[in-house]
């Protein structure tokens, strides 16, 4: 497995399978009363977030803490970057403290890749601009697999603001790796340039219209899951659609659309990476429906990030090849014996 996790493309199918399998063990641990295990005792993880975050930052922090790593949170505003220090100097300063991993979110696409060239520690990309968010894709795959089983041949539609979405980019890579069929849907103004060449090379479908995809009338047939993406207004400089109402009419998962979907496939899943714009890209009736796995995604986020930290940091060479044994998790299997309190 790689030393850094910058892009979903860094992981082969076997790596993804290994991380998801480990995440399963971590999820079992998460359901226990005492969750702490000594697996990463003595390791230090810095969460450096230059952009706001609720889910990703807290789940990385919880993941590190439950594995007994020392976790430290830094944000762009409270650090010396607000005094004008360069990203390189900041990254090298943190690295000089002999930390083991830097979990980083940054508004610039490519920032995590750049930092990985400067430091000795592992770098985990927790979202870089509009580029990638590999742990989000892993937690989405985990959530889908726990409901749908093997993803080979399953059809996932990813809908919304594709231009600004790092979640979509990482998801396409990971889902394709696991054998899923993928259709991406966006209005022409939010369809990334160059998607034609990418979709041809990686064999996924694109559509400017949502209803035919949800009706199963598009290239890949009936959908097993619909992933709604947030309209990222903070990254929009111009008008990408006339009004919020028009966006919802064309591309929102409204109550009516959900009812039609469920009538066709009662088992259909609804995902959203959060934070949701309720009433814009997803109606409350869809977000809170029995089909919604939005909170399962959040829960999986902790287990998957534990698994990623484990695979990057645990073991003698920092690269264990399989899921942790019960001994490695020291009591994480059936009892709380050996757990660190
Ligand atoms: N939380 C996800 C991200 O950081 C999705 C979003 O913000 O819309 O990319």
Coordinates of C-alpha atoms and ligand atoms in Angstrom, one line a residue:
X1 CA 0.0 0.0 0.0
X2 CA 1.2 3.6 -0.6
X3 CA 2.8 5.8 2.1
X4 CA 0.4 8.6 1.2
X5 CA -3.3 8.7 0.3
X6 CA -3.7 11.6 -2.1
X7 CA -5.9 10.3 -4.8
X8 CA -8.3 7.3 -5.0
X9 CA -6.1 6.2 -7.9
X10 CA -3.3 5.5 -5.4
X11 CA -5.2 2.4 -4.3
X12 CA -5.5 -0.7 -6.4
X13 CA -8.6 -2.9 -6.1
X14 CA -6.9 -5.2 -3.6
X15 CA -6.0 -2.1 -1.5
X16 CA -9.6 -0.9 -1.5
X17 CA -10.8 -4.4 -0.6
X18 CA -8.3 -4.6 2.3
X19 CA -9.2 -1.2 3.7
X20 CA -13.0 -2.0 3.5
X21 CA -12.4 -5.4 5.2
X22 CA -10.4 -3.6 8.0
X23 CA -13.1 -1.0 8.3
X24 CA -15.5 -3.9 9.0
X25 CA -13.4 -4.9 12.0
X26 CA -13.3 -1.2 13.1
X27 CA -17.0 -0.9 12.7
X28 CA -17.5 -3.8 15.1
X29 CA -15.2 -2.0 17.6
X30 CA -17.2 1.2 17.1
X31 CA -20.4 -0.6 18.4
X32 CA -18.7 -1.6 21.7
X33 CA -19.0 0.3 24.9
X34 CA -15.3 0.9 25.3
X35 CA -13.9 1.7 21.9
X36 CA -10.3 2.4 22.6
X37 CA -7.5 0.1 21.4
X38 CA -3.8 0.6 21.6
X39 CA -3.1 -0.1 17.9
X40 CA -1.5 3.3 17.2
X41 CA -0.2 4.1 20.6
X42 CA 2.9 6.3 20.3
X43 CA 1.9 7.6 16.8
X44 CA 1.0 11.3 16.3
X45 CA -1.6 12.4 13.7
X46 CA -2.0 16.1 12.9
X47 CA -5.4 17.1 11.3
X48 CA -4.6 20.3 9.4
X49 CA -7.8 21.8 8.0
X50 CA -7.6 25.0 5.9
X51 CA -11.3 24.7 5.1
X52 CA -14.4 24.2 7.2
X53 CA -15.4 20.6 8.0
X54 CA -17.7 18.9 10.5
X55 CA -17.8 15.2 9.4
X56 CA -14.3 14.7 8.0
X57 CA -12.3 16.5 10.7
X58 CA -14.2 15.0 13.7
X59 CA -14.2 11.5 12.3
X60 CA -10.4 11.6 11.6
X61 CA -9.9 12.9 15.2
X62 CA -12.2 10.2 16.7
X63 CA -10.5 7.5 14.5
X64 CA -7.0 8.5 15.7
X65 CA -8.2 8.8 19.4
X66 CA -9.9 5.4 19.4
X67 CA -6.7 3.8 18.1
X68 CA -4.7 5.6 20.8
X69 CA -2.8 7.9 18.5
X70 CA -2.1 11.4 19.8
X71 CA -4.2 13.6 17.5
X72 CA -3.8 17.3 17.2
X73 CA -6.1 19.7 15.3
X74 CA -4.9 22.8 13.5
X75 CA -6.9 25.1 11.4
X76 CA -5.7 27.6 8.8
X77 CA -7.1 30.5 10.8
X78 CA -5.5 29.6 14.1
X79 CA -2.1 28.8 12.6
X80 CA 0.8 30.8 11.4
X81 CA -0.5 30.6 7.8
X82 CA -2.7 33.5 8.8
X83 CA 0.5 35.5 9.5
X84 CA 1.7 34.8 5.9
X85 CA 3.7 31.7 6.4
X86 CA 3.9 29.6 3.2
X87 CA 2.3 26.2 2.9
X88 CA 5.8 24.7 2.5
X89 CA 7.1 26.3 5.6
X90 CA 4.1 25.3 7.6
X91 CA 4.2 21.7 6.4
X92 CA 7.9 21.4 7.0
X93 CA 7.5 22.9 10.5
X94 CA 4.8 20.3 11.4
X95 CA 6.9 17.5 9.9
X96 CA 10.0 18.6 11.9
X97 CA 8.1 17.7 15.1
X98 CA 8.3 14.0 14.0
X99 CA 4.6 13.5 13.5
X100 CA 3.6 10.3 11.7
X101 CA 0.7 11.5 9.6
X102 CA -0.7 14.8 8.3
X103 CA -4.4 14.7 7.4
X104 CA -4.9 17.7 5.3
X105 CA -7.8 19.7 3.8
X106 CA -7.0 22.6 1.6
X107 CA -9.0 24.8 -0.8
X108 CA -6.3 24.4 -3.5
X109 CA -6.5 21.4 -5.8
X110 CA -3.2 19.6 -5.7
X111 CA -2.2 20.9 -2.2
X112 CA -1.9 17.5 -0.6
X113 CA 0.1 16.2 -3.4
X114 CA 2.5 19.1 -3.2
X115 CA 2.9 18.8 0.6
X116 CA 3.7 15.1 0.2
X117 CA 6.8 16.1 -1.8
X118 CA 8.1 18.2 1.1
X119 CA 7.5 16.0 4.2
X120 CA 8.7 12.7 5.6
X121 CA 5.4 11.8 7.3
X122 CA 2.4 10.2 5.6
X123 CA 0.0 12.6 4.0
X124 CA -3.7 11.8 3.8
X125 CA -5.8 14.0 1.5
X126 CA -9.0 15.0 3.4
X127 CA -10.2 17.1 0.4
X128 CA -8.2 19.3 -1.9
X129 CA -10.2 22.0 -3.7
X130 CA -12.3 20.5 -6.4
X131 CA -9.9 17.6 -7.0
X132 CA -10.3 14.6 -4.7
X133 CA -11.6 13.3 -1.4
X134 CA -10.4 9.6 -1.3
X135 CA -11.6 8.7 2.2
X136 CA -15.1 9.9 1.3
X137 CA -15.2 7.5 -1.7
X138 CA -14.0 4.7 0.6
X139 CA -16.7 5.4 3.1
X140 CA -19.3 5.6 0.4
X141 CA -18.1 2.3 -1.0
X142 CA -18.3 0.8 2.5
X143 CA -21.8 2.0 3.0
X144 CA -23.0 0.8 -0.5
X145 CA -21.4 -2.6 0.1
X146 CA -22.9 -3.1 3.5
X147 CA -26.4 -2.7 1.9
X148 CA -25.9 -4.0 -1.7
X149 CA -23.2 -6.6 -1.2
X150 CA -20.6 -6.9 -4.0
X151 CA -20.7 -3.8 -6.1
X152 CA -19.8 -5.6 -9.4
X153 CA -22.5 -4.6 -11.9
X154 CA -24.4 -2.4 -9.5
X155 CA -25.5 0.9 -10.9
X156 CA -24.8 4.2 -9.0
X157 CA -26.0 7.5 -10.3
X158 CA -24.1 10.6 -9.0
X159 CA -26.1 13.7 -9.4
X160 CA -25.5 17.5 -9.0
X161 CA -22.7 20.0 -8.9
X162 CA -20.0 17.8 -10.6
X163 CA -17.8 20.7 -11.5
X164 CA -17.0 21.6 -7.9
X165 CA -17.1 18.1 -6.5
X166 CA -14.0 16.3 -5.2
X167 CA -16.4 13.6 -3.9
X168 CA -17.6 12.8 -7.4
X169 CA -14.1 12.5 -8.8
X170 CA -12.9 10.1 -6.1
X171 CA -16.2 8.1 -6.2
X172 CA -16.0 7.5 -9.9
X173 CA -12.4 6.1 -9.5
X174 CA -13.3 3.9 -6.5
X175 CA -16.7 2.7 -7.8
X176 CA -15.3 1.7 -11.2
X177 CA -12.4 -0.1 -9.4
X178 CA -15.0 -2.2 -7.6
X179 CA -16.8 -3.1 -10.8
X180 CA -19.8 -0.8 -10.4
X181 CA -21.6 0.9 -13.3
X182 CA -21.7 4.7 -12.9
X183 CA -23.8 7.4 -14.4
X184 CA -23.0 11.1 -13.6
X185 CA -25.8 13.7 -14.0
X186 CA -25.5 17.4 -14.1
X187 CA -26.8 20.5 -15.9
X188 CA -24.5 21.4 -18.8
X189 CA -23.1 24.3 -16.8
X190 CA -22.0 22.1 -13.9
X191 CA -20.7 19.2 -16.1
X192 CA -16.8 19.5 -15.9
X193 CA -15.0 20.2 -19.1
X194 CA -13.1 17.2 -20.4
X195 CA -15.6 14.8 -18.9
X196 CA -16.2 13.3 -22.4
X197 CA -12.6 12.0 -22.6
X198 CA -12.6 10.8 -19.0
X199 CA -15.9 9.0 -19.3
X200 CA -14.8 7.3 -22.5
X201 CA -11.5 6.2 -21.0
X202 CA -13.0 4.9 -17.7
X203 CA -16.3 3.7 -19.1
X204 CA -18.9 5.6 -17.2
X205 CA -22.0 7.3 -18.5
X206 CA -23.0 11.0 -18.5
X207 CA -26.3 12.7 -18.7
X208 CA -27.7 16.3 -18.7
X209 CA -31.1 14.9 -17.6
X210 CA -32.0 13.3 -14.3
X211 CA -35.4 11.8 -14.9
X212 CA -34.5 9.3 -17.7
X213 CA -31.6 8.1 -15.5
X214 CA -33.9 7.6 -12.5
X215 CA -36.4 5.9 -14.7
X216 CA -33.8 3.3 -15.8
X217 CA -34.1 4.5 -19.4
X218 CA -30.5 5.6 -19.7
X219 CA -27.5 3.6 -20.8
X220 CA -26.9 1.6 -17.6
X221 CA -30.6 0.8 -16.9
X222 CA -32.2 0.8 -13.4
X223 CA -30.3 2.4 -10.6
X224 CA -29.4 0.7 -7.3
X225 CA -28.2 3.9 -5.6
X226 CA -28.4 7.7 -6.1
X227 CA -25.7 9.9 -4.7
X228 CA -26.8 13.5 -4.4
X229 CA -24.1 16.2 -4.3
X230 CA -24.2 19.5 -2.6
X231 CA -24.4 22.6 -4.7
X232 CA -21.1 24.3 -3.6
X233 CA -22.1 27.9 -3.7
X234 CA -18.9 28.9 -1.9
X235 CA -16.9 27.8 -5.0
X236 CA -19.2 29.5 -7.6
X237 CA -18.2 32.8 -8.9
X238 CA -20.9 33.2 -11.6
X239 CA -24.4 32.0 -12.3
X240 CA -24.4 28.3 -13.0
X241 CA -28.2 28.1 -12.9
X242 CA -31.0 30.7 -13.1
X243 CA -32.6 30.2 -9.7
X244 CA -32.5 27.7 -6.9
X245 CA -36.1 26.7 -7.7
X246 CA -35.1 25.8 -11.3
X247 CA -32.2 23.7 -10.1
X248 CA -34.5 21.8 -7.8
X249 CA -37.0 21.2 -10.6
X250 CA -34.4 19.9 -12.9
X251 CA -31.9 18.1 -10.6
X252 CA -33.2 17.9 -7.1
X253 CA -34.2 14.6 -5.5
X254 CA -37.7 15.8 -4.7
X255 CA -40.4 13.9 -2.9
X256 CA -42.1 13.0 -6.2
X257 CA -38.8 11.8 -7.7
X258 CA -38.2 9.7 -4.6
X259 CA -41.7 8.2 -4.8
X260 CA -41.2 7.2 -8.5
X261 CA -37.8 5.7 -7.7
X262 CA -39.1 3.7 -4.8
X263 CA -42.1 2.4 -6.8
X264 CA -39.6 1.0 -9.3
X265 CA -37.1 -0.3 -6.7
X266 CA -38.1 -0.3 -3.0
X267 CA -34.5 -1.2 -2.1
X268 CA -32.9 1.9 -3.8
X269 CA -30.4 3.8 -1.6
X270 CA -30.0 7.5 -1.3
X271 CA -26.6 8.9 -0.4
X272 CA -25.3 12.4 0.2
X273 CA -21.8 13.3 1.5
X274 CA -23.1 16.2 3.6
X275 CA -23.5 19.0 4.4
X276 CA -27.0 18.9 2.7
X277 CA -28.8 21.8 1.3
X278 CA -32.2 20.6 2.2
X279 CA -34.8 21.8 -0.2
X280 CA -32.2 22.5 -2.9
X281 CA -30.5 19.3 -4.1
X282 CA -32.4 17.0 -1.8
X283 CA -35.9 17.3 -0.3
X284 CA -36.2 16.6 3.5
X285 CA -38.6 13.7 2.6
X286 CA -35.7 12.1 0.7
X287 CA -33.0 12.9 3.2
X288 CA -35.0 11.4 6.0
X289 CA -36.6 8.5 4.1
X290 CA -36.0 4.8 4.9
X291 CA -33.9 4.7 1.6
X292 CA -31.5 7.4 3.0
X293 CA -28.1 6.1 4.3
X294 CA -26.7 9.5 5.0
X295 CA -26.1 8.8 8.7
X296 CA -24.7 5.3 7.8
X297 CA -22.2 7.2 5.7
X298 CA -21.2 9.3 8.7
X299 CA -20.9 6.2 10.9
X300 CA -18.8 4.4 8.2
X301 CA -16.6 7.5 8.1
X302 CA -15.0 6.8 11.5
X303 CA -14.5 3.1 10.7
X304 CA -13.0 3.7 7.3
X305 CA -10.7 6.5 8.6
X306 CA -9.5 4.1 11.3
X307 CA -8.8 1.5 8.6
X308 CA -6.9 4.1 6.5
X309 CA -4.8 5.2 9.5
X310 CA -4.2 1.5 10.3
X311 CA -3.0 0.6 6.9
X312 CA -0.7 3.6 6.5
X313 CA 0.7 3.7 10.1
X314 CA 0.5 0.4 11.9
X315 CA 2.9 -2.4 11.7
X316 CA 6.7 -2.5 11.5
X317 CA 7.0 -1.2 8.0
X318 CA 3.9 1.0 8.2
X319 CA 2.2 -1.1 5.6
X320 CA 0.4 -4.1 6.9
X321 CA -0.9 -6.3 4.0
X322 CA -4.2 -7.5 5.5
X323 CA -6.9 -6.6 8.0
X324 CA -5.8 -6.4 11.6
X325 CA -5.7 -9.7 13.5
X326 CA -7.6 -9.9 16.8
X327 CA -4.2 -9.7 18.6
X328 CA -3.3 -6.6 16.7
X329 CA -6.5 -4.9 17.8
X330 CA -5.7 -6.1 21.3
X331 CA -9.1 -7.1 22.6
X332 CA -11.1 -5.5 19.8
X333 CA -12.9 -8.7 18.9
X334 CA -15.3 -9.9 21.5
X335 CA -14.6 -8.4 24.8
X336 CA -13.3 -5.1 26.2
X337 CA -10.4 -6.9 27.8
X338 CA -7.2 -5.2 26.9
X339 CA -8.9 -2.1 25.8
X340 CA -7.3 1.2 26.8
X341 CA -9.4 3.3 29.0
Ligands
LIG1 N1 -18.1 17.2 2.7 C1 -17.8 17.0 1.3 C2 -16.5 17.7 0.9 O1 -15.8 18.2 1.8 C3 -18.9 17.4 0.4 C4 -19.3 18.8 0.4 O2 -18.7 19.7 1.1 O3 -20.2 19.1 -0.4 O4 -16.1 17.7 -0.2

